mmCIF file of C-alpha atoms in Angstrom:
data_model
loop_
_atom_site.group_PDB
_atom_site.id
_atom_site.type_symbol
_atom_site.label_atom_id
_atom_site.label_comp_id
_atom_site.label_asym_id
_atom_site.label_seq_id
_atom_site.Cartn_x
_atom_site.Cartn_y
_atom_site.Cartn_z
ATOM 1 C CA MET A 14 -73.965 40.227 36.118
ATOM 2 C CA VAL A 15 -70.187 40.470 36.192
ATOM 3 C CA TRP A 16 -69.831 36.722 36.848
ATOM 4 C CA GLY A 17 -72.205 35.833 34.034
ATOM 5 C CA SER A 18 -70.389 38.119 31.613
ATOM 6 C CA THR A 19 -67.078 36.541 32.499
ATOM 7 C CA LEU A 20 -68.365 33.024 31.890
ATOM 8 C CA THR A 21 -69.861 34.113 28.581
ATOM 9 C CA LEU A 22 -66.530 35.568 27.493
ATOM 10 C CA ALA A 23 -64.754 32.366 28.463
ATOM 11 C CA ARG A 24 -67.272 30.220 26.561
ATOM 12 C CA HIS A 25 -66.950 32.399 23.453
ATOM 13 C CA ALA A 26 -63.157 32.208 23.672
ATOM 14 C CA ARG A 27 -63.248 28.417 23.916
ATOM 15 C CA SER A 28 -65.709 27.999 21.060
ATOM 16 C CA ALA A 29 -63.966 30.413 18.683
ATOM 17 C CA PRO A 30 -62.179 28.757 15.739
ATOM 18 C CA GLY A 31 -58.510 28.249 16.539
ATOM 19 C CA TRP A 32 -58.526 28.804 20.289
ATOM 20 C CA CYS A 33 -54.739 28.752 20.220
ATOM 21 C CA ARG A 34 -54.914 31.706 17.924
ATOM 22 C CA ARG A 35 -52.683 34.567 16.909
ATOM 23 C CA VAL A 36 -53.462 37.865 18.592
ATOM 24 C CA THR A 37 -51.228 40.792 17.694
ATOM 25 C CA VAL A 38 -50.197 43.427 20.199
ATOM 26 C CA GLN A 39 -52.117 46.046 18.232
ATOM 27 C CA GLN A 40 -55.279 43.923 18.296
ATOM 28 C CA GLN A 41 -54.922 43.601 22.047
ATOM 29 C CA ARG A 42 -54.686 47.370 22.344
ATOM 30 C CA ASN A 43 -57.671 47.901 20.057
ATOM 31 C CA SER A 44 -59.783 45.433 22.024
ATOM 32 C CA GLY A 45 -59.880 47.800 24.976
ATOM 33 C CA GLU A 46 -58.460 47.869 28.453
ATOM 34 C CA GLY A 47 -59.766 48.063 31.990
ATOM 35 C CA LEU A 48 -62.920 46.233 32.988
ATOM 36 C CA GLY A 49 -63.408 44.389 29.684
ATOM 37 C CA MET A 50 -59.852 43.063 29.665
ATOM 38 C CA GLY A 51 -60.237 42.144 33.313
ATOM 39 C CA PHE A 52 -63.246 39.977 32.429
ATOM 40 C CA LEU A 53 -61.291 38.284 29.660
ATOM 41 C CA ASP A 54 -58.293 37.655 31.923
ATOM 42 C CA LEU A 55 -60.580 36.116 34.515
ATOM 43 C CA GLY A 56 -62.162 33.977 31.806
ATOM 44 C CA TYR A 57 -58.723 32.724 30.779
ATOM 45 C CA ARG A 58 -57.848 31.889 34.379
ATOM 46 C CA LEU A 59 -61.087 29.972 34.839
ATOM 47 C CA TYR A 60 -60.510 28.055 31.626
ATOM 48 C CA GLU A 61 -56.886 27.408 32.605
ATOM 49 C CA ARG A 62 -58.032 25.945 35.901
ATOM 50 C CA ARG A 63 -60.568 23.778 34.087
ATOM 51 C CA LEU A 64 -57.832 22.475 31.775
ATOM 52 C CA GLU A 65 -55.599 21.655 34.739
ATOM 53 C CA THR A 66 -58.409 19.691 36.340
ATOM 54 C CA SER A 67 -59.084 17.780 33.128
ATOM 55 C CA LEU A 68 -55.424 16.674 32.956
ATOM 56 C CA ALA A 69 -55.408 15.088 36.408
ATOM 57 C CA GLY A 70 -54.584 11.392 36.158
ATOM 58 C CA HIS A 71 -53.606 11.571 32.471
ATOM 59 C CA GLN A 72 -50.201 10.674 31.093
ATOM 60 C CA VAL A 73 -47.744 13.563 30.778
ATOM 61 C CA PRO A 74 -45.105 13.571 28.009
ATOM 62 C CA ARG A 75 -41.638 12.829 29.377
ATOM 63 C CA HIS A 76 -39.941 14.831 26.622
ATOM 64 C CA VAL A 77 -41.406 17.909 24.951
ATOM 65 C CA GLY A 78 -39.765 19.517 21.934
ATOM 66 C CA VAL A 79 -40.670 23.128 21.158
ATOM 67 C CA ILE A 80 -40.092 25.023 17.912
ATOM 68 C CA LEU A 81 -40.136 28.618 19.165
ATOM 69 C CA ASP A 82 -41.381 30.200 15.959
ATOM 70 C CA GLY A 83 -42.751 33.644 15.165
ATOM 71 C CA ASN A 84 -40.495 36.040 17.091
ATOM 72 C CA ARG A 85 -39.778 38.235 14.060
ATOM 73 C CA ARG A 86 -43.406 38.324 12.972
ATOM 74 C CA TRP A 87 -44.421 39.166 16.536
ATOM 75 C CA ALA A 88 -42.047 42.138 16.483
ATOM 76 C CA ARG A 89 -43.423 43.370 13.168
ATOM 77 C CA SER A 90 -47.040 42.964 14.316
ATOM 78 C CA ALA A 91 -46.133 45.042 17.383
ATOM 79 C CA GLY A 92 -44.783 47.789 15.130
ATOM 80 C CA LEU A 93 -41.180 47.297 16.285
ATOM 81 C CA ALA A 94 -38.479 48.300 13.831
ATOM 82 C CA ASP A 95 -35.868 45.888 15.167
ATOM 83 C CA VAL A 96 -36.763 42.196 14.950
ATOM 84 C CA SER A 97 -34.209 41.542 17.686
ATOM 85 C CA ASP A 98 -36.794 42.906 20.099
ATOM 86 C CA GLY A 99 -38.954 39.947 19.116
ATOM 87 C CA HIS A 100 -36.086 37.532 19.681
ATOM 88 C CA GLN A 101 -35.503 39.032 23.132
ATOM 89 C CA LYS A 102 -39.191 38.820 24.017
ATOM 90 C CA GLY A 103 -39.202 35.186 22.928
ATOM 91 C CA ALA A 104 -36.073 34.424 24.941
ATOM 92 C CA ASP A 105 -37.578 35.954 28.079
ATOM 93 C CA HIS A 106 -40.664 33.775 27.606
ATOM 94 C CA ILE A 107 -38.612 30.561 27.727
ATOM 95 C CA PHE A 108 -38.360 30.663 31.515
ATOM 96 C CA GLU A 109 -42.155 30.677 31.861
ATOM 97 C CA LEU A 110 -42.400 27.639 29.597
ATOM 98 C CA LEU A 111 -39.805 25.741 31.600
ATOM 99 C CA THR A 112 -41.701 26.473 34.807
ATOM 100 C CA TRP A 113 -44.925 25.162 33.226
ATOM 101 C CA CYS A 114 -43.111 22.016 32.091
ATOM 102 C CA ARG A 115 -41.611 21.395 35.517
ATOM 103 C CA GLN A 116 -44.989 21.892 37.186
ATOM 104 C CA ALA A 117 -46.562 19.412 34.755
ATOM 105 C CA GLY A 118 -43.928 16.740 35.440
ATOM 106 C CA VAL A 119 -42.090 16.901 32.098
ATOM 107 C CA GLU A 120 -38.541 15.530 32.370
ATOM 108 C CA VAL A 121 -36.856 16.831 29.202
ATOM 109 C CA VAL A 122 -37.487 19.935 27.094
ATOM 110 C CA THR A 123 -35.739 20.616 23.793
ATOM 111 C CA LEU A 124 -35.832 24.265 22.693
ATOM 112 C CA TRP A 125 -34.974 25.059 19.071
ATOM 113 C CA LEU A 126 -33.359 28.475 19.325
ATOM 114 C CA LEU A 127 -31.289 28.638 16.139
ATOM 115 C CA SER A 128 -31.259 26.353 13.104
ATOM 116 C CA THR A 129 -28.415 25.790 10.679
ATOM 117 C CA ASP A 130 -30.579 27.586 8.081
ATOM 118 C CA ASN A 131 -30.937 30.614 10.382
ATOM 119 C CA LEU A 132 -27.187 31.160 10.163
ATOM 120 C CA ALA A 133 -27.734 32.375 6.585
ATOM 121 C CA ARG A 134 -29.813 35.359 7.756
ATOM 122 C CA PRO A 135 -28.335 38.888 7.585
ATOM 123 C CA ALA A 136 -25.148 39.072 9.655
ATOM 124 C CA ALA A 137 -26.439 41.835 11.942
ATOM 125 C CA GLU A 138 -29.551 39.838 12.859
ATOM 126 C CA VAL A 139 -27.572 36.637 13.478
ATOM 127 C CA GLU A 140 -25.059 38.499 15.630
ATOM 128 C CA ALA A 141 -27.800 40.040 17.769
ATOM 129 C CA LEU A 142 -29.585 36.691 18.071
ATOM 130 C CA LEU A 143 -26.399 34.937 19.176
ATOM 131 C CA ARG A 144 -25.880 37.537 21.922
ATOM 132 C CA ILE A 145 -29.470 36.964 23.106
ATOM 133 C CA ILE A 146 -28.923 33.193 23.103
ATOM 134 C CA GLU A 147 -25.688 33.543 25.079
ATOM 135 C CA SER A 148 -27.429 35.729 27.663
ATOM 136 C CA THR A 149 -30.351 33.302 27.885
ATOM 137 C CA VAL A 150 -28.067 30.305 28.393
ATOM 138 C CA ARG A 151 -26.172 32.116 31.138
ATOM 139 C CA GLU A 152 -29.471 32.868 32.851
ATOM 140 C CA LEU A 153 -30.490 29.202 32.587
ATOM 141 C CA VAL A 154 -27.300 28.356 34.438
ATOM 142 C CA ALA A 155 -27.902 31.080 37.030
ATOM 143 C CA GLN A 156 -31.397 29.728 37.706
ATOM 144 C CA GLY A 157 -30.104 26.190 38.194
ATOM 145 C CA TRP A 158 -31.547 24.468 35.119
ATOM 146 C CA ARG A 159 -29.626 21.471 33.752
ATOM 147 C CA VAL A 160 -28.454 22.535 30.287
ATOM 148 C CA LYS A 161 -27.264 20.431 27.353
ATOM 149 C CA PRO A 162 -26.224 21.952 24.006
ATOM 150 C CA VAL A 163 -27.814 20.227 21.019
ATOM 151 C CA GLY A 164 -26.372 21.198 17.665
ATOM 152 C CA ALA A 165 -23.276 21.528 15.505
ATOM 153 C CA LEU A 166 -21.179 23.746 17.769
ATOM 154 C CA ASP A 167 -18.428 23.860 15.137
ATOM 155 C CA LEU A 168 -20.740 25.999 12.965
ATOM 156 C CA LEU A 169 -21.037 28.653 15.687
ATOM 157 C CA PRO A 170 -18.674 31.479 16.628
ATOM 158 C CA ILE A 171 -16.109 30.383 19.195
ATOM 159 C CA GLU A 172 -17.598 32.645 21.875
ATOM 160 C CA THR A 173 -21.102 31.213 21.500
ATOM 161 C CA ALA A 174 -19.888 27.619 21.422
ATOM 162 C CA GLN A 175 -17.870 28.219 24.586
ATOM 163 C CA VAL A 176 -20.877 29.645 26.440
ATOM 164 C CA LEU A 177 -22.836 26.502 25.570
ATOM 165 C CA LYS A 178 -20.010 24.162 26.599
ATOM 166 C CA ASP A 179 -19.506 26.035 29.871
ATOM 167 C CA ALA A 180 -23.234 25.837 30.627
ATOM 168 C CA ALA A 181 -23.260 22.072 30.134
ATOM 169 C CA GLU A 182 -20.216 21.606 32.352
ATOM 170 C CA ALA A 183 -21.516 23.902 35.090
ATOM 171 C CA THR A 184 -24.925 22.205 35.298
ATOM 172 C CA THR A 185 -24.085 18.580 34.565
ATOM 173 C CA HIS A 186 -24.816 17.497 38.137
ATOM 174 C CA ASN A 187 -28.009 19.538 38.530
ATOM 175 C CA GLY A 188 -31.177 17.556 39.109
ATOM 176 C CA GLY A 189 -34.641 18.114 37.759
ATOM 177 C CA LEU A 190 -35.709 19.132 34.282
ATOM 178 C CA LEU A 191 -33.134 18.717 31.502
ATOM 179 C CA VAL A 192 -33.097 21.597 29.000
ATOM 180 C CA ASN A 193 -31.696 20.782 25.568
ATOM 181 C CA VAL A 194 -30.664 24.041 23.922
ATOM 182 C CA ALA A 195 -30.716 23.476 20.158
ATOM 183 C CA VAL A 196 -28.399 26.076 18.644
ATOM 184 C CA GLY A 197 -26.899 25.615 15.199
ATOM 185 C CA TYR A 198 -29.215 22.626 14.944
ATOM 186 C CA GLY A 199 -30.446 20.856 11.832
ATOM 187 C CA GLY A 200 -31.958 17.379 11.726
ATOM 188 C CA ARG A 201 -30.075 16.274 8.623
ATOM 189 C CA ARG A 202 -26.820 17.632 10.013
ATOM 190 C CA GLU A 203 -27.422 15.713 13.259
ATOM 191 C CA ILE A 204 -27.882 12.411 11.421
ATOM 192 C CA ALA A 205 -24.773 13.056 9.312
ATOM 193 C CA ASP A 206 -22.791 13.878 12.457
ATOM 194 C CA ALA A 207 -24.105 10.704 14.130
ATOM 195 C CA VAL A 208 -22.999 8.533 11.213
ATOM 196 C CA ARG A 209 -19.617 10.281 11.130
ATOM 197 C CA SER A 210 -19.158 9.705 14.870
ATOM 198 C CA LEU A 211 -20.185 6.078 14.467
ATOM 199 C CA LEU A 212 -17.621 5.520 11.697
ATOM 200 C CA HIS A 213 -14.841 7.167 13.699
ATOM 201 C CA ASP A 214 -15.755 5.095 16.755
ATOM 202 C CA HIS A 215 -15.548 1.799 14.868
ATOM 203 C CA ALA A 216 -12.436 2.851 12.967
ATOM 204 C CA THR A 217 -10.580 3.245 16.281
ATOM 205 C CA LYS A 218 -11.677 -0.300 17.175
ATOM 206 C CA GLY A 219 -10.359 -1.686 13.908
ATOM 207 C CA THR A 220 -13.808 -2.591 12.551
ATOM 208 C CA THR A 221 -13.861 -2.860 8.764
ATOM 209 C CA ILE A 222 -16.591 -1.304 6.631
ATOM 210 C CA GLU A 223 -17.792 -4.789 5.698
ATOM 211 C CA GLU A 224 -18.024 -5.819 9.353
ATOM 212 C CA LEU A 225 -19.831 -2.614 10.272
ATOM 213 C CA ALA A 226 -22.323 -3.109 7.439
ATOM 214 C CA GLU A 227 -23.169 -6.538 8.848
ATOM 215 C CA ILE A 228 -23.979 -5.303 12.358
ATOM 216 C CA LEU A 229 -25.291 -1.769 11.750
ATOM 217 C CA ASP A 230 -28.828 -1.078 12.963
ATOM 218 C CA VAL A 231 -30.884 1.920 14.079
ATOM 219 C CA GLU A 232 -29.713 1.734 17.686
ATOM 220 C CA HIS A 233 -26.094 2.161 16.618
ATOM 221 C CA ILE A 234 -26.987 5.481 14.997
ATOM 222 C CA ALA A 235 -29.264 6.548 17.873
ATOM 223 C CA ASP A 236 -26.349 6.076 20.271
ATOM 224 C CA HIS A 237 -24.450 8.818 18.428
ATOM 225 C CA LEU A 238 -27.194 11.448 18.156
ATOM 226 C CA TYR A 239 -26.917 14.737 20.054
ATOM 227 C CA THR A 240 -29.645 13.456 22.402
ATOM 228 C CA ALA A 241 -28.156 9.984 22.959
ATOM 229 C CA GLY A 242 -29.401 8.408 26.171
ATOM 230 C CA GLN A 243 -32.507 10.579 26.369
ATOM 231 C CA PRO A 244 -36.105 9.534 25.716
ATOM 232 C CA ASP A 245 -37.390 10.530 22.296
ATOM 233 C CA PRO A 246 -39.817 13.469 22.300
ATOM 234 C CA ASP A 247 -43.375 12.378 23.055
ATOM 235 C CA LEU A 248 -44.799 15.745 22.043
ATOM 236 C CA VAL A 249 -43.518 18.388 19.625
ATOM 237 C CA ILE A 250 -45.084 21.857 19.758
ATOM 238 C CA ARG A 251 -44.658 24.468 17.030
ATOM 239 C CA THR A 252 -45.966 28.004 17.353
ATOM 240 C CA SER A 253 -46.809 30.690 14.745
ATOM 241 C CA GLY A 254 -49.237 28.619 12.645
ATOM 242 C CA GLU A 255 -46.605 26.843 10.550
ATOM 243 C CA GLN A 256 -47.348 23.124 10.245
ATOM 244 C CA ARG A 257 -44.013 21.515 9.452
ATOM 245 C CA LEU A 258 -41.008 20.239 11.366
ATOM 246 C CA GLY A 259 -38.426 22.109 9.322
ATOM 247 C CA GLY A 260 -35.833 19.497 10.247
ATOM 248 C CA PHE A 261 -36.439 19.469 14.000
ATOM 249 C CA LEU A 262 -35.451 16.194 15.682
ATOM 250 C CA LEU A 263 -36.009 14.275 12.449
ATOM 251 C CA TRP A 264 -34.725 10.960 13.796
ATOM 252 C CA GLN A 265 -36.159 11.237 17.306
ATOM 253 C CA SER A 266 -39.656 12.369 16.290
ATOM 254 C CA ALA A 267 -40.564 9.217 14.345
ATOM 255 C CA HIS A 268 -43.304 8.404 16.875
ATOM 256 C CA SER A 269 -43.890 11.866 18.333
ATOM 257 C CA GLU A 270 -47.273 13.536 18.599
ATOM 258 C CA PHE A 271 -47.472 17.029 17.104
ATOM 259 C CA TYR A 272 -49.317 20.141 18.227
ATOM 260 C CA PHE A 273 -49.413 23.249 16.044
ATOM 261 C CA CYS A 274 -50.487 26.565 17.530
ATOM 262 C CA ASP A 275 -51.327 29.770 15.655
ATOM 263 C CA ALA A 276 -49.930 32.077 18.337
ATOM 264 C CA TYR A 277 -46.518 33.606 17.772
ATOM 265 C CA TRP A 278 -44.046 32.287 20.338
ATOM 266 C CA PRO A 279 -43.985 35.435 22.557
ATOM 267 C CA ASP A 280 -47.808 35.220 22.798
ATOM 268 C CA PHE A 281 -47.880 31.500 23.674
ATOM 269 C CA ARG A 282 -49.758 31.281 26.980
ATOM 270 C CA ARG A 283 -49.957 28.704 29.722
ATOM 271 C CA VAL A 284 -53.494 27.938 28.576
ATOM 272 C CA ASP A 285 -52.052 27.083 25.143
ATOM 273 C CA PHE A 286 -49.499 24.791 26.755
ATOM 274 C CA LEU A 287 -52.207 23.047 28.766
ATOM 275 C CA ARG A 288 -54.269 22.581 25.616
ATOM 276 C CA ALA A 289 -51.251 20.925 23.988
ATOM 277 C CA LEU A 290 -50.993 18.557 26.962
ATOM 278 C CA ARG A 291 -54.712 17.838 26.766
ATOM 279 C CA SER A 292 -54.455 17.074 23.063
ATOM 280 C CA TYR A 293 -51.546 14.723 23.786
ATOM 281 C CA ALA A 294 -53.430 12.989 26.603
ATOM 282 C CA ALA A 295 -56.407 12.369 24.303
ATOM 283 C CA ARG A 296 -54.376 10.513 21.678
ATOM 284 C CA HIS A 297 -53.935 6.759 21.564
ATOM 285 C CA ARG A 298 -50.280 6.108 20.818
ATOM 286 C CA ARG A 299 -49.943 2.798 18.968
ATOM 287 C CA PHE A 300 -46.339 3.194 17.745
ATOM 288 C CA GLY A 301 -47.264 1.504 14.484
ATOM 289 C CA SER A 302 -48.824 -1.556 16.095
#
């Protein structure tokens, strides 16, 4: 009877509209605890195992970009007065995601932690968020992840920019998964910075504007992006139900596959990640051909 109930719960969860759905903390509390929640947890684990099995032999994205959205809304849905608690919960969750990516065989992960637009939020919130980011980056270093800052560091406070630079220097020779930390990042700003870098580079070589115009192509610009030398993202995941890029990896995502999930970032589960990989594996990537 217990086994049958668990399977029924799992089937209902899979068939419900929007499996990667938003569940607030209060809804979880209202749904009951104890035996019922135990059944549901077991159902999730069974479904998770089934997803893992279904992915065997399928292509895994080399580079996954993640828009970690919904931390503030998660905090409000949990009844928390300070949205920074949501940012901290989301930051803590990053390490689980990186472990899932490493287990799956992903080579590069780009995490959008702070956009150029976010810098216009109330000063107290930005200050608290920057402290959380600094602490998270230091922990990435402590755990041995290879870290690369991705963003306009000149827009950040000196202390934050230095933490990011130090992390890159300290982990540059680490192997394994590469973690791009996008802080002070905006896609339009990145392209502008790439063009500016390209112009400076050719100016030092004595190249005239006319000569540059004759030879300029997309690869010249790509070589000056924040992610130069890396594979473009195969899969971009955005949480919280929003279905837009918001300027994330505008240049690099030209041929990316997208996966939008209703769950707020702190509630994003491994089963949601596996579903994103399954969705990616099921797509036929033609790259315009």
